């Protein structure tokens, strides 16, 4: 797994502007990735201090390298952002979470996130955890698979795909799984706008990494980490995440929503980085 970790920060200008970085401020990047957003935060004002979190050891290593000019200003913590516990006297001026999957996670075949090249059915963002996509695909009951595909992938053919998987398993590689999905859907679906395995793979990734549960748990505690007036910015990439962030921000008495209208990428950014197409940014401010 030697590929260089690569992740183009999405909605970076809008996120940094929304956080209103101040000199001597303390910030938290909950999903540091390759360090793109963190680098911009550190360069936005004098003497900024940053805590950088990620589950992925490749991301931590890449961010450490990218942010080497700011070594004395950055503290790294590897783990799930919902499990982070800042010291009791630490309050942040701003918190950022970019929930997108990095280009490297998609492009390194052996990580198992992509159906375009053959790789292990892995999909773990943190390779220390035991649950993998292979465990789900090869051992979960048909009804459990259908529920995962429908609820986490919004896949309308979830039952048909689950039935095909149970009939054809065990599966060892991502391509085997993707081909089995393609073989069981109607031709019109197979030649649609997106690959027929897209939603199933999204659902598996979310399930393996417990992404929605982690997001909900994190949103419940993160406002407590902010100083009064501090801001929290979240970039989501599908409707399930965005719905959770939208409703949590609105219903949390500690927060005031800053982005009355969700912020999306410009046509220019989408042309430069097609993965920005589905990105949505919401920002809130701690008021109590």
XYZ file of C-alpha atoms in Angstrom:
288
model
C 0.000 0.000 0.000
C 2.520 2.537 -1.185
C 0.319 5.109 -2.924
C 0.690 8.675 -1.752
C -2.305 9.795 0.292
C -4.254 12.260 -1.817
C -7.364 14.220 -0.925
C -8.429 17.515 -2.484
C -10.158 19.604 0.212
C -13.745 20.330 -0.829
C -15.521 23.640 -0.108
C -12.266 24.739 1.498
C -12.618 28.473 0.901
C -16.174 28.523 2.238
C -15.338 26.376 5.266
C -12.323 28.457 6.268
C -14.242 31.710 5.800
C -17.120 30.343 7.847
C -14.874 29.335 10.731
C -13.407 32.883 10.868
C -9.921 31.784 11.946
C -8.364 34.097 14.550
C -4.761 34.627 15.671
C -3.804 32.473 18.676
C -6.965 30.452 18.086
C -7.286 26.744 18.822
C -8.979 24.536 16.225
C -9.968 20.922 15.757
C -9.927 19.107 12.414
C -11.857 15.924 13.107
C -11.067 14.326 9.743
C -7.615 15.551 8.793
C -7.272 13.346 5.687
C -4.239 14.515 3.748
C -4.110 17.759 5.736
C -5.629 20.067 3.121
C -8.151 21.841 5.319
C -5.754 21.814 8.280
C -3.047 23.508 6.239
C -5.453 26.291 5.285
C -6.551 26.745 8.901
C -2.948 27.033 10.089
C -2.075 29.536 7.355
C -5.140 31.724 7.921
C -3.863 33.556 11.007
C -0.838 33.920 13.282
C 0.021 31.326 15.927
C -2.951 29.057 15.289
C -2.939 25.763 17.178
C -4.632 22.652 15.824
C -5.650 19.194 16.963
C -5.830 16.850 13.954
C -7.815 13.593 14.099
C -8.213 10.685 11.714
C -8.935 6.948 11.931
C -6.712 6.153 8.981
C -2.995 5.663 9.685
C -2.191 6.599 6.055
C -4.013 9.901 6.552
C -2.197 10.677 9.783
C 1.174 9.976 8.152
C 0.342 12.096 5.099
C -0.976 14.996 7.170
C 2.063 14.857 9.430
C 4.249 15.291 6.355
C 2.109 18.045 4.807
C 1.965 20.019 8.050
C 5.638 19.622 8.969
C 6.178 23.404 8.801
C 3.704 23.704 11.691
C 4.979 20.849 13.881
C 4.976 22.904 17.064
C 1.378 24.001 16.431
C -0.212 20.624 15.655
C -1.202 17.701 17.867
C -2.279 14.468 16.164
C -4.746 11.951 17.577
C -5.607 8.717 15.770
C -9.080 7.313 16.274
C -12.785 7.805 15.659
C -13.669 11.464 16.196
C -16.670 10.491 18.347
C -14.288 8.863 20.842
C -11.997 11.886 21.201
C -11.971 13.507 24.639
C -10.227 16.891 24.886
C -8.691 17.888 28.187
C -11.145 19.579 30.531
C -9.547 23.008 30.125
C -9.376 22.910 26.293
C -12.056 24.719 24.312
C -11.864 25.232 20.564
C -12.508 28.378 18.562
C -13.620 26.223 15.664
C -14.243 22.594 14.731
C -14.283 21.127 11.216
C -15.351 17.703 9.961
C -15.120 16.718 6.287
C -16.983 13.413 6.077
C -15.848 12.534 2.559
C -13.824 9.466 1.667
C -10.358 10.379 0.399
C -9.168 9.777 -3.145
C -6.547 7.378 -1.818
C -9.094 5.283 0.021
C -10.983 4.916 -3.255
C -7.971 4.572 -5.518
C -5.859 2.058 -3.568
C -7.576 -1.144 -4.669
C -6.574 -3.234 -1.671
C -8.488 -0.902 0.659
C -11.674 -2.342 -0.867
C -13.645 0.904 -1.169
C -13.919 0.850 -4.970
C -15.667 -1.573 -7.317
C -13.584 -0.492 -10.328
C -10.493 -2.568 -9.503
C -10.104 -5.907 -7.783
C -9.281 -5.681 -4.101
C -10.061 -7.343 -0.803
C -13.543 -6.789 0.623
C -12.154 -4.637 3.419
C -13.479 -1.024 3.563
C -12.089 -0.338 7.048
C -11.021 3.253 7.628
C -9.197 2.007 10.718
C -7.392 -1.264 10.086
C -7.323 -1.991 13.839
C -11.020 -2.849 13.847
C -12.163 -6.408 13.136
C -15.381 -5.912 11.128
C -14.816 -5.874 7.355
C -17.045 -5.799 4.291
C -16.195 -9.478 3.720
C -17.652 -10.389 7.116
C -20.916 -8.599 6.297
C -21.230 -9.903 2.737
C -20.343 -13.505 3.493
C -21.995 -14.040 6.890
C -24.961 -11.685 7.416
C -28.470 -12.978 6.764
C -30.253 -12.016 3.550
C -32.745 -9.779 5.365
C -29.905 -8.021 7.213
C -28.094 -7.351 3.938
C -31.260 -6.004 2.311
C -31.833 -3.661 5.264
C -28.261 -2.347 5.086
C -28.468 -1.723 1.330
C -31.856 -0.023 1.586
C -31.274 2.104 4.696
C -27.626 3.049 4.219
C -27.422 3.028 0.414
C -31.003 3.998 -0.435
C -30.872 1.105 -2.883
C -34.361 0.343 -4.217
C -33.271 -3.090 -5.509
C -31.884 -4.048 -2.104
C -33.814 -7.315 -1.768
C -32.879 -8.535 -5.227
C -29.194 -7.714 -4.645
C -29.188 -9.332 -1.194
C -30.733 -12.506 -2.631
C -28.086 -12.659 -5.374
C -25.275 -12.200 -2.856
C -26.517 -14.970 -0.590
C -26.904 -17.321 -3.556
C -23.442 -16.601 -4.979
C -21.300 -16.200 -1.855
C -18.630 -16.481 -0.623
C -17.023 -13.457 -2.270
C -13.347 -12.607 -1.938
C -12.896 -9.446 -4.025
C -14.635 -6.192 -4.775
C -14.868 -6.997 -8.487
C -16.549 -10.333 -7.812
C -19.157 -8.561 -5.727
C -19.652 -5.706 -8.207
C -20.057 -8.153 -11.101
C -22.617 -10.188 -9.157
C -24.639 -7.045 -8.469
C -24.479 -5.976 -12.117
C -25.620 -9.416 -13.241
C -28.811 -9.387 -11.187
C -30.220 -5.938 -12.022
C -32.247 -4.950 -15.125
C -30.353 -3.727 -18.180
C -31.789 -0.229 -17.775
C -30.333 -0.117 -14.257
C -27.010 -1.534 -15.425
C -26.596 1.235 -17.982
C -27.853 4.079 -15.799
C -26.109 7.232 -14.664
C -24.133 5.472 -11.932
C -22.651 1.983 -11.658
C -25.257 -0.461 -10.270
C -22.943 -1.342 -7.361
C -22.517 2.276 -6.211
C -25.246 2.345 -3.578
C -24.452 -1.124 -2.262
C -20.790 -0.229 -1.803
C -21.742 3.028 -0.068
C -23.997 1.106 2.299
C -21.289 -1.432 3.078
C -18.717 1.272 3.787
C -21.101 3.093 6.121
C -21.966 -0.146 7.917
C -18.346 -1.319 8.278
C -17.235 1.997 9.749
C -20.464 2.734 11.643
C -20.382 6.166 10.087
C -23.883 7.366 10.942
C -23.712 6.171 14.542
C -20.325 7.876 14.914
C -21.668 11.111 13.417
C -24.662 11.186 15.751
C -22.510 10.450 18.798
C -19.979 13.123 17.778
C -22.627 15.792 17.131
C -24.012 15.200 20.621
C -20.690 16.007 22.313
C -18.762 18.288 19.924
C -20.592 21.525 20.852
C -19.319 21.063 24.424
C -15.778 21.340 23.074
C -16.401 24.842 21.675
C -15.866 28.086 23.520
C -18.885 30.385 23.572
C -19.045 31.923 20.087
C -16.959 29.138 18.533
C -18.120 27.603 15.257
C -18.597 24.042 14.037
C -18.519 23.270 10.296
C -19.487 19.937 8.750
C -19.091 18.874 5.108
C -21.293 15.940 4.096
C -21.470 13.922 0.894
C -24.811 12.141 0.917
C -28.335 12.840 2.098
C -28.196 10.538 5.123
C -25.313 12.489 6.665
C -26.665 15.886 5.668
C -30.078 15.132 7.186
C -28.480 14.245 10.518
C -26.343 17.398 10.574
C -29.200 19.654 9.457
C -31.658 18.461 12.091
C -29.082 18.250 14.891
C -27.903 21.806 14.310
C -31.492 23.068 14.295
C -32.557 21.183 17.425
C -29.456 21.709 19.585
C -30.107 24.497 22.101
C -26.360 25.093 22.408
C -26.097 26.076 18.744
C -27.333 28.751 16.358
C -27.359 27.835 12.670
C -25.174 30.176 10.599
C -25.887 28.659 7.182
C -29.615 29.230 6.764
C -29.118 27.838 3.255
C -26.744 24.936 2.753
C -23.477 25.797 0.966
C -22.619 23.772 -2.137
C -19.662 23.751 -4.526
C -19.489 26.170 -7.434
C -19.570 24.962 -11.019
C -15.885 25.886 -11.256
C -14.948 23.721 -8.264
C -17.012 20.808 -9.573
C -15.234 21.001 -12.923
C -11.872 20.932 -11.146
C -12.925 18.249 -8.654
C -16.014 16.211 -9.685
C -16.229 14.665 -6.207
C -17.310 18.092 -4.926
C -20.636 17.698 -6.743
C -22.398 16.101 -3.790
C -20.692 18.108 -1.033
C -22.768 20.214 1.367
C -21.449 22.517 4.074
C -23.376 23.528 7.195
C -22.044 25.788 9.953
C -23.375 26.540 13.439
C -22.149 28.669 16.355
C -22.175 27.924 20.058
C -24.372 30.437 21.859
C -24.605 28.998 25.398
